[in-house]
Amino acid sequence: MSEGKIIKALSGFYYVLSGESIIQCRGRGVFRKKNVTPLVGDYVVFQSENETDGYIMEVKPRKNELIRPPIANIDQAILVFSAARPDFSSLLLDRFLAVIEANDITPVICITKMDLLSKEEKEKIDWYIDGYRSIGYEVFQLSAVTGDGLKQLDPLINGKISVLAGQSGVGKSSLLNSLHPSLEIKTADISDHLGRGKHTTRHVELLQIGGGLVADTPGFSSLEFPEMEAADLPFSFPEIQQYGENCKFRGCLHINEPGCMVKLAVESGEIRQYRYDHYQDFYYEIKNRKPRY
């Protein structure tokens, strides 16, 4: 028996990094019976007689996992959003942040395509960036074209397992190519008609970059909250959690309760209105979610 980490899952095969070798494995039938699906990022026990004919025997306990993208044991999520083409979406970014926070993963925000902005457009993006930094998030401004900001990511990635996530067309693959040119990951232009990118990444894979492992993931434009309860949502908004500690009622959800310090902080501008609006949107989405049986 040997141990390793799954770095790629494709067409029913799992590619396990063990030492300097990558072993192609299949999952044992026992996993299907137990409704366990090995994920990229899993630490596993496997057996093999050669590098193309292995079997995963055990999946080690996970410290965290995501459903979309399907990956486990993540140290940080690098959330890649474009300043333009497609336009920056604070709603989608806040949705990503809420899901990442709920899974106890450290989020890092990267705004790409800064070179495409006019002076006025940059001022608007800078306003958002200042807001996220005031909450405590790390925010990097990048351009894969000019190379601006890329060197800041090297120490961020070193020694960690990172997931690179964001909607299609924001420049995730271009960013990875800039960090590690030999990867030559396929990129695609934005469809001007649809205003969004064509999917260029078809599977999840951990790539060895800058002393760490980075997952390039299929692009997507929405995230749901299948496991989160409404009472958990405040913990996914750091500033709402902070002000909520002083609310009149324990368990205040910051919607209709009296003596809510969060709503007062919104009124005074200490919490930005758009963040609270998104919090409300997500709250009602969770409350109105159909139960799963």
Coordinates of C-alpha atoms in Angstrom, one line a residue, residues 2-242:
S2 CA 1.2 3.5 -0.8
E3 CA -0.2 7.0 -0.1
G4 CA -0.5 10.1 -2.2
K5 CA -2.7 13.0 -3.4
I6 CA -5.2 13.0 -6.3
I7 CA -4.1 15.8 -8.6
K8 CA -6.4 15.0 -11.5
A9 CA -9.7 13.2 -12.2
L10 CA -10.7 12.4 -15.7
S11 CA -12.9 9.9 -17.5
G12 CA -13.1 7.6 -14.4
F13 CA -9.4 7.6 -13.7
Y14 CA -7.7 9.3 -10.7
Y15 CA -4.1 10.5 -11.1
V16 CA -2.3 10.2 -7.8
L17 CA 0.9 12.1 -7.0
S18 CA 3.1 10.0 -4.8
G19 CA 6.6 11.2 -4.3
E20 CA 7.9 12.1 -7.8
S21 CA 5.6 9.6 -9.5
I22 CA 2.0 10.0 -10.8
I23 CA 0.0 6.8 -10.7
Q24 CA -3.1 6.3 -12.8
C25 CA -5.8 4.7 -10.5
R26 CA -9.4 3.6 -10.5
G27 CA -11.7 3.8 -7.5
R28 CA -12.8 0.5 -5.9
G29 CA -16.5 -0.5 -6.1
V30 CA -16.7 -0.1 -2.3
F31 CA -16.7 3.7 -2.8
R32 CA -19.8 3.6 -5.0
K33 CA -21.6 1.4 -2.4
K34 CA -20.7 3.9 0.4
N35 CA -21.6 6.9 -1.9
V36 CA -18.1 8.2 -1.6
T37 CA -16.5 9.9 -4.6
P38 CA -12.8 10.5 -4.6
L39 CA -12.0 14.2 -5.3
V40 CA -9.0 16.1 -6.6
G41 CA -7.1 17.1 -3.5
D42 CA -7.9 14.0 -1.6
Y43 CA -5.2 12.2 0.3
V44 CA -5.6 8.5 -0.5
V45 CA -4.2 5.0 0.1
F46 CA -3.7 3.1 -3.1
Q47 CA -2.1 -0.1 -4.4
S48 CA -0.5 -0.6 -7.8
E49 CA 2.0 -2.8 -9.6
N50 CA 2.9 -0.1 -12.1
E51 CA 2.1 3.5 -13.0
T52 CA -1.0 2.8 -15.1
D53 CA -2.8 0.1 -13.1
G54 CA -3.6 1.3 -9.6
Y55 CA -6.6 1.1 -7.3
I56 CA -7.6 3.6 -4.6
M57 CA -8.3 1.7 -1.4
E58 CA -9.0 4.5 1.1
V59 CA -9.8 8.2 1.1
K60 CA -8.4 10.0 4.1
P61 CA -10.6 12.4 6.1
R62 CA -11.0 15.8 4.4
K63 CA -10.5 19.2 6.1
N64 CA -12.9 20.8 3.6
E65 CA -14.4 20.4 0.2
L66 CA -16.3 22.2 -2.5
I67 CA -19.1 20.9 -4.7
R68 CA -18.5 23.3 -7.6
P69 CA -15.7 22.9 -8.4
P70 CA -15.3 19.4 -6.9
I71 CA -12.1 19.6 -4.9
A72 CA -11.0 18.9 -1.4
N73 CA -8.3 19.9 1.2
I74 CA -7.9 23.5 0.0
D75 CA -5.7 26.0 1.8
Q76 CA -7.0 29.1 -0.1
A77 CA -9.3 30.1 -2.9
I78 CA -8.0 32.6 -5.4
L79 CA -11.1 34.2 -6.8
V80 CA -10.4 35.6 -10.2
F81 CA -12.7 38.4 -11.4
S82 CA -12.2 40.6 -14.4
A83 CA -12.5 44.4 -14.3
A84 CA -14.0 44.3 -17.8
R85 CA -15.0 41.8 -20.5
P86 CA -17.0 40.4 -18.7
D87 CA -17.8 43.4 -16.4
F88 CA -17.0 43.2 -12.7
S89 CA -19.8 41.7 -10.7
S90 CA -19.8 42.4 -6.9
L91 CA -22.9 40.2 -6.6
L92 CA -21.1 37.1 -8.0
L93 CA -18.0 37.9 -6.1
D94 CA -19.9 38.1 -2.8
R95 CA -21.6 34.8 -3.7
F96 CA -18.2 33.2 -4.2
L97 CA -16.9 34.7 -0.9
A98 CA -19.9 33.5 1.1
V99 CA -19.5 29.9 -0.1
I100 CA -15.7 30.0 0.4
E101 CA -16.1 31.4 3.9
A102 CA -18.7 28.8 4.8
N103 CA -16.1 26.1 3.9
D104 CA -13.4 27.6 6.1
I105 CA -11.2 28.3 3.2
T106 CA -9.2 31.5 3.0
P107 CA -10.3 33.7 0.1
V108 CA -8.0 35.9 -2.0
I109 CA -9.4 38.3 -4.6
C110 CA -7.7 38.9 -7.9
I111 CA -9.0 41.5 -10.3
T112 CA -7.7 40.9 -13.8
K113 CA -7.7 42.9 -17.1
M114 CA -7.0 46.1 -15.3
D115 CA -5.2 47.3 -18.5
L116 CA -8.6 47.5 -20.2
L117 CA -10.0 50.2 -17.9
S118 CA -10.5 53.9 -18.6
K119 CA -9.6 56.4 -15.8
E120 CA -13.3 56.6 -14.7
E121 CA -13.8 52.8 -14.8
K122 CA -10.6 52.3 -12.7
E123 CA -11.9 54.7 -10.1
K124 CA -15.1 52.6 -9.8
I125 CA -13.1 49.3 -9.4
D126 CA -10.8 51.0 -6.9
W127 CA -13.8 51.9 -4.8
Y128 CA -14.8 48.2 -4.7
I129 CA -11.2 47.2 -4.0
D130 CA -10.9 49.6 -1.0
G131 CA -14.2 48.2 0.4
Y132 CA -13.0 44.6 0.3
R133 CA -9.7 45.5 1.8
S134 CA -11.4 47.3 4.6
I135 CA -13.2 44.1 5.4
G136 CA -9.9 42.3 5.6
Y137 CA -9.6 40.5 2.3
E138 CA -6.4 40.5 0.3
V139 CA -7.0 42.0 -3.1
F140 CA -4.6 42.0 -6.1
Q141 CA -4.9 44.0 -9.3
L142 CA -3.5 42.0 -12.2
S143 CA -2.9 42.1 -15.9
A144 CA -1.7 39.0 -17.8
V145 CA -1.0 41.3 -20.8
T146 CA 1.3 43.8 -19.0
G147 CA 2.4 41.4 -16.2
D148 CA 1.4 43.9 -13.6
G149 CA 0.9 42.4 -10.1
L150 CA 1.8 38.8 -11.1
K151 CA 5.0 38.6 -9.0
Q152 CA 2.9 39.3 -5.9
L153 CA 1.3 35.9 -6.3
D154 CA 4.5 33.8 -6.1
P155 CA 4.8 33.9 -2.3
L156 CA 1.0 33.5 -2.0
I157 CA 1.0 30.2 -3.9
N158 CA 4.2 28.7 -2.5
G159 CA 3.7 25.7 -0.3
K160 CA -0.1 25.8 -0.5
I161 CA -3.0 24.1 -2.3
S162 CA -4.9 26.8 -4.0
V163 CA -8.1 26.7 -6.1
L164 CA -8.4 29.2 -8.9
A165 CA -12.1 30.0 -9.4
G166 CA -14.3 32.5 -11.1
Q167 CA -16.7 32.8 -14.0
S168 CA -15.8 32.0 -17.6
G169 CA -13.7 34.5 -19.5
V170 CA -12.1 36.4 -16.6
G171 CA -8.6 35.2 -17.5
K172 CA -7.9 32.3 -15.2
S173 CA -6.1 30.3 -17.8
S174 CA -4.2 33.3 -19.1
L175 CA -3.2 34.0 -15.5
L176 CA -1.9 30.4 -15.1
N177 CA 0.0 30.7 -18.4
S178 CA 1.6 33.9 -17.2
L179 CA 2.7 32.3 -13.9
H180 CA 3.9 29.1 -15.6
P181 CA 4.3 29.6 -19.4
S182 CA 5.2 26.0 -20.1
L183 CA 1.7 25.0 -19.2
E184 CA 0.2 26.4 -22.4
I185 CA -3.3 26.1 -21.1
K186 CA -5.9 26.7 -23.8
T187 CA -7.6 30.1 -23.7
A188 CA -10.6 31.4 -25.6
D189 CA -11.8 34.9 -26.6
I190 CA -14.9 36.4 -25.1
S191 CA -18.1 36.1 -27.1
D192 CA -19.1 39.7 -27.8
H193 CA -22.7 38.6 -28.4
L194 CA -23.0 36.8 -25.1
G195 CA -20.6 39.0 -23.1
R196 CA -19.1 35.9 -21.4
G197 CA -16.3 33.5 -22.0
K198 CA -16.2 30.2 -23.7
H199 CA -15.4 27.3 -21.4
T200 CA -11.8 26.3 -21.9
T201 CA -11.1 24.1 -18.9
R202 CA -13.0 20.8 -18.9
H203 CA -11.7 19.1 -15.8
V204 CA -10.3 19.9 -12.4
E205 CA -6.5 19.4 -12.1
L206 CA -3.9 20.4 -9.6
L207 CA -0.9 22.0 -11.4
Q208 CA 2.6 22.3 -9.8
I209 CA 3.3 26.0 -9.9
G210 CA 5.7 28.1 -7.9
G211 CA 6.3 25.6 -5.1
G212 CA 2.6 24.9 -4.6
L213 CA -0.3 23.2 -6.2
V214 CA -3.0 25.2 -8.0
A215 CA -6.3 23.9 -9.3
D216 CA -7.5 25.3 -12.6
T217 CA -11.2 24.7 -12.6
P218 CA -14.1 24.8 -15.1
G219 CA -15.5 28.3 -15.3
F220 CA -19.1 28.8 -14.1
S221 CA -21.4 31.7 -13.5
S222 CA -23.4 30.8 -10.4
L223 CA -23.1 29.1 -7.1
E224 CA -25.8 27.8 -4.9
F225 CA -25.9 27.3 -1.1
P226 CA -27.0 23.7 -0.8
E227 CA -25.5 23.0 2.6
M228 CA -25.8 26.4 4.3
E229 CA -28.6 27.3 6.7
A230 CA -29.9 30.9 7.1
A231 CA -28.4 31.0 10.6
D232 CA -25.0 30.3 9.2
L233 CA -25.0 33.1 6.6
P234 CA -23.8 35.9 8.9
F235 CA -20.6 34.0 9.5
S236 CA -19.8 34.2 5.8
F237 CA -19.8 38.0 5.9
P238 CA -17.0 39.1 8.2
E239 CA -18.2 42.6 8.7
I240 CA -21.8 41.5 9.4
Q241 CA -20.5 38.9 11.9
Q242 CA -18.4 41.6 13.6

